[in-house]
Amino acid sequence: MDQRNLQTDWLRCFVAVVDAGSLSSAATEVHRSQSAVSMQLKKLESALGLRLIDRGSRKLELTPDGQTLLSYARRILDLHAEAHIALQGEQLTGQVRLGVPDDYAERYLTPVLRRYAPQHSGVEIELVCEQSTSLIPRIAGGELDIALVSRDHGRRGTLLFHEPMVWVGAPQFELWRRDPMPIAVYESASLARRSAIQSLAQQGRRYKVVYNSSSLAGQIAAVESGLAVAALTQCSAPKHLRILGRDENLGPLEPMEVAVYRSRESRASKAVDSLQALLVRTLRQSAPA
């Protein structure tokens, strides 16, 4: 076999396994059986004469050669999708139901839509802004076509980057000096809430929940008014608030895994194909360091 002939199906399965973290989760993403995904990986490794993924442990890990191939594989697949869109010879039409949390909308979604809308003026985008815990079930139920979300570890979706979490407080109130420290948190299922509570528990830091809201604006208002300290995504933290850390006796927070989820019902939509490709390409380039 010609070792330079890297079939896109092989590369797609390889990237899906890396992003999903397991063969079974990747199989769901590419709509193949787990055995078929495993076979595609073996064909890719055979064509290259290299081992790409270490399957010896419970968690799949990339070999150094796998790390090298991954960035090339992503670029090849992105270009492949772009070529299909550019050569379709038809104007895309239809509707895309897109979900995104408030804290990712301005920072990450705006530049994507700014590029997408002029190219595909025939596509109507219905934007739904809710927390990830609400968007993920709506993707699974077919109520949304695609969503940019914070995912739980090991779940499906195409991983884009890790978004840092930060503690924030209003500098004039210094609530971080109180014991117990008053905190504002999201709803009980929120990954951000879980990260905040776990961080405080690991430190043995006493706290009191004084504000609950699924709204980013509500969280920021609670901090600005001197009601509480909050844990926010770094991209959503207003510059006038103080970022808190070791000097305030607050430990690190676990970052969010930002991923694109897509519904099964939208698999035949070229409009969703084009938006997903642009989301992945744009956000991987602009991911936080």
Short mmCIF file of C-alpha atoms in Angstrom, two decimals, residues 4-214:
data_model
loop_
_atom_site.label_atom_id
_atom_site.label_comp_id
_atom_site.label_asym_id
_atom_site.label_seq_id
_atom_site.Cartn_x
_atom_site.Cartn_y
_atom_site.Cartn_z
CA ARG A 4 1.27 8.53 1.32
CA ASN A 5 -2.36 7.65 0.63
CA LEU A 6 -4.03 8.66 3.90
CA GLN A 7 -7.73 8.18 3.39
CA THR A 8 -9.99 10.78 4.97
CA ASP A 9 -12.17 8.07 6.57
CA TRP A 10 -9.12 6.81 8.46
CA LEU A 11 -8.18 10.31 9.56
CA ARG A 12 -11.75 11.11 10.58
CA CYS A 13 -11.89 8.05 12.83
CA PHE A 14 -8.47 8.85 14.26
CA VAL A 15 -9.48 12.42 15.17
CA ALA A 16 -12.83 11.23 16.55
CA VAL A 17 -11.10 8.76 18.88
CA VAL A 18 -8.72 11.46 20.13
CA ASP A 19 -11.52 13.96 20.74
CA ALA A 20 -13.98 11.49 22.26
CA GLY A 21 -11.38 9.71 24.39
CA SER A 22 -12.57 6.19 23.60
CA LEU A 23 -13.42 3.90 20.70
CA SER A 24 -17.03 3.52 21.79
CA SER A 25 -17.67 7.27 22.03
CA ALA A 26 -15.92 7.87 18.71
CA ALA A 27 -18.07 5.20 17.06
CA THR A 28 -21.17 7.21 17.97
CA GLU A 29 -19.68 10.37 16.48
CA VAL A 30 -18.76 8.84 13.11
CA HIS A 31 -21.80 6.52 12.95
CA ARG A 32 -19.79 3.31 12.76
CA SER A 33 -19.47 0.30 15.01
CA GLN A 34 -16.67 0.22 17.55
CA SER A 35 -14.99 -2.62 15.65
CA ALA A 36 -15.15 -0.61 12.42
CA VAL A 37 -13.47 2.38 14.09
CA SER A 38 -10.76 0.10 15.45
CA MET A 39 -10.21 -1.35 11.97
CA GLN A 40 -9.89 2.15 10.45
CA LEU A 41 -7.21 3.01 13.00
CA LYS A 42 -5.33 -0.19 12.22
CA LYS A 43 -5.42 0.61 8.50
CA LEU A 44 -4.04 4.09 9.17
CA GLU A 45 -1.25 2.77 11.36
CA SER A 46 -0.46 0.09 8.79
CA ALA A 47 -0.28 2.62 5.96
CA LEU A 48 2.12 4.78 7.98
CA GLY A 49 4.04 1.94 9.55
CA LEU A 50 3.68 3.72 12.89
CA ARG A 51 1.83 3.21 16.15
CA LEU A 52 -0.39 6.25 16.76
CA ILE A 53 -2.41 5.39 19.87
CA ASP A 54 -1.33 3.53 22.97
CA ARG A 55 -4.12 1.07 23.78
CA GLY A 56 -2.28 -0.56 26.70
CA SER A 57 -4.00 1.45 29.43
CA ARG A 58 -7.62 2.19 30.29
CA LYS A 59 -7.27 5.66 28.84
CA LEU A 60 -6.25 5.95 25.19
CA GLU A 61 -3.10 8.04 24.81
CA LEU A 62 -1.39 9.40 21.73
CA THR A 63 2.14 8.30 20.94
CA PRO A 64 4.63 11.00 19.87
CA ASP A 65 3.91 10.05 16.23
CA GLY A 66 0.18 10.31 16.94
CA GLN A 67 0.67 13.81 18.36
CA THR A 68 2.50 14.82 15.20
CA LEU A 69 -0.18 13.41 12.90
CA LEU A 70 -3.10 14.93 14.82
CA SER A 71 -2.57 18.54 13.73
CA TYR A 72 -2.09 17.46 10.11
CA ALA A 73 -5.20 15.28 10.25
CA ARG A 74 -7.32 18.16 11.52
CA ARG A 75 -6.05 20.46 8.76
CA ILE A 76 -6.66 17.84 6.07
CA LEU A 77 -10.23 17.25 7.24
CA ASP A 78 -10.93 20.98 7.49
CA LEU A 79 -9.65 21.56 3.96
CA HIS A 80 -11.64 18.57 2.73
CA ALA A 81 -14.83 20.08 4.17
CA GLU A 82 -13.99 23.51 2.74
CA ALA A 83 -13.43 22.05 -0.72
CA HIS A 84 -16.80 20.31 -0.69
CA ILE A 85 -18.54 23.53 0.33
CA ALA A 86 -16.68 25.65 -2.25
CA LEU A 87 -17.42 23.22 -5.09
CA GLN A 88 -21.06 22.51 -4.32
CA GLY A 89 -22.12 24.90 -7.05
CA GLU A 90 -25.24 25.82 -5.13
CA GLN A 91 -26.31 28.39 -2.59
CA LEU A 92 -26.83 26.89 0.84
CA THR A 93 -30.32 27.38 2.23
CA GLY A 94 -32.31 26.23 5.20
CA GLN A 95 -32.21 26.76 8.94
CA VAL A 96 -29.58 25.98 11.55
CA ARG A 97 -30.67 25.81 15.19
CA LEU A 98 -27.57 26.80 17.11
CA GLY A 99 -27.10 26.68 20.89
CA VAL A 100 -24.46 28.45 22.98
CA PRO A 101 -24.07 29.52 26.64
CA ASP A 102 -24.04 33.26 27.34
CA ASP A 103 -20.39 33.26 28.38
CA TYR A 104 -19.19 31.81 25.06
CA ALA A 105 -21.52 33.76 22.77
CA GLU A 106 -19.69 37.09 22.49
CA ARG A 107 -16.10 35.88 22.77
CA TYR A 108 -16.25 32.78 20.57
CA LEU A 109 -19.45 32.76 18.51
CA THR A 110 -19.39 36.34 17.22
CA PRO A 111 -16.29 35.94 14.99
CA VAL A 112 -17.70 32.70 13.56
CA LEU A 113 -21.08 34.18 12.63
CA ARG A 114 -19.40 37.30 11.25
CA ARG A 115 -17.63 35.08 8.72
CA TYR A 116 -20.49 32.65 8.11
CA ALA A 117 -23.39 35.02 7.46
CA PRO A 118 -21.96 36.85 4.40
CA GLN A 119 -20.94 33.56 2.76
CA HIS A 120 -24.28 31.84 3.33
CA SER A 121 -26.96 34.53 3.29
CA GLY A 122 -29.58 31.92 2.38
CA VAL A 123 -29.18 30.14 5.73
CA GLU A 124 -31.36 31.27 8.63
CA ILE A 125 -29.73 30.81 12.05
CA GLU A 126 -31.92 30.38 15.11
CA LEU A 127 -29.74 31.15 18.13
CA VAL A 128 -30.57 29.70 21.55
CA CYS A 129 -28.56 30.99 24.56
CA GLU A 130 -28.80 28.64 27.56
CA GLN A 131 -26.48 26.84 29.93
CA SER A 132 -24.67 23.76 28.61
CA THR A 133 -26.65 21.53 30.96
CA SER A 134 -29.79 22.59 29.07
CA LEU A 135 -28.30 22.60 25.57
CA ILE A 136 -26.84 19.08 25.64
CA PRO A 137 -30.21 17.33 26.23
CA ARG A 138 -31.76 19.49 23.48
CA ILE A 139 -29.08 18.29 21.05
CA ALA A 140 -29.75 14.68 22.06
CA GLY A 141 -33.47 15.21 21.57
CA GLY A 142 -33.08 16.79 18.13
CA GLU A 143 -34.41 20.18 19.26
CA LEU A 144 -31.11 21.82 18.24
CA ASP A 145 -28.83 21.03 15.31
CA ILE A 146 -25.49 22.06 16.80
CA ALA A 147 -24.22 23.60 20.03
CA LEU A 148 -21.03 24.99 21.52
CA VAL A 149 -20.94 23.69 25.10
CA SER A 150 -18.91 22.88 28.16
CA ARG A 151 -18.86 19.10 28.20
CA ASP A 152 -18.34 16.68 31.03
CA HIS A 153 -15.12 14.70 30.78
CA GLY A 154 -15.25 11.61 28.58
CA ARG A 155 -18.50 12.52 26.87
CA ARG A 156 -19.12 12.86 23.16
CA GLY A 157 -18.64 15.88 20.94
CA THR A 158 -15.68 17.39 19.12
CA LEU A 159 -13.29 18.88 21.66
CA LEU A 160 -12.04 22.34 20.67
CA PHE A 161 -10.06 23.67 23.61
CA HIS A 162 -9.94 24.06 27.40
CA GLU A 163 -11.41 27.29 28.78
CA PRO A 164 -9.81 28.45 32.07
CA MET A 165 -12.01 29.15 35.08
CA VAL A 166 -11.23 32.04 37.42
CA TRP A 167 -12.43 33.36 40.75
CA VAL A 168 -13.67 36.95 40.55
CA GLY A 169 -14.61 39.54 43.15
CA ALA A 170 -15.38 43.24 43.37
CA PRO A 171 -12.15 44.88 44.67
CA GLN A 172 -13.98 47.40 46.89
CA PHE A 173 -15.76 44.73 48.95
CA GLU A 174 -12.98 42.14 49.59
CA LEU A 175 -15.48 39.38 50.33
CA TRP A 176 -12.73 36.76 49.98
CA ARG A 177 -11.53 37.77 53.45
CA ARG A 178 -14.77 36.59 55.09
CA ASP A 179 -15.17 33.24 56.82
CA PRO A 180 -17.27 31.61 55.55
CA MET A 181 -16.82 33.24 52.14
CA PRO A 182 -20.08 34.12 50.35
CA ILE A 183 -20.24 32.67 46.83
CA ALA A 184 -22.56 32.92 43.83
CA VAL A 185 -23.05 29.68 41.87
CA TYR A 186 -24.87 28.32 38.86
CA GLU A 187 -27.57 25.63 38.98
CA SER A 188 -26.84 22.35 40.76
CA ALA A 189 -25.94 20.42 37.57
CA SER A 190 -23.46 23.05 36.38
CA LEU A 191 -19.86 21.99 35.78
CA ALA A 192 -18.69 25.46 36.85
CA ARG A 193 -20.50 25.07 40.18
CA ARG A 194 -18.98 21.62 40.65
CA SER A 195 -15.49 22.97 39.94
CA ALA A 196 -15.93 25.81 42.44
CA ILE A 197 -17.25 23.60 45.24
CA GLN A 198 -14.54 20.97 44.69
CA SER A 199 -11.79 23.58 44.75
CA LEU A 200 -13.02 25.03 48.05
CA ALA A 201 -13.47 21.58 49.57
CA GLN A 202 -9.92 20.57 48.63
CA GLN A 203 -8.60 23.67 50.37
CA GLY A 204 -10.77 23.19 53.41
CA ARG A 205 -12.06 26.70 52.76
CA ARG A 206 -15.39 27.48 54.39
CA TYR A 207 -18.05 29.03 52.15
CA LYS A 208 -21.74 29.93 52.06
CA VAL A 209 -23.87 29.88 48.92
CA VAL A 210 -25.79 33.19 48.94
CA TYR A 211 -26.86 33.38 45.29
CA ASN A 212 -28.06 30.81 42.74
CA SER A 213 -28.69 31.63 39.09
CA SER A 214 -28.29 30.08 35.65
#
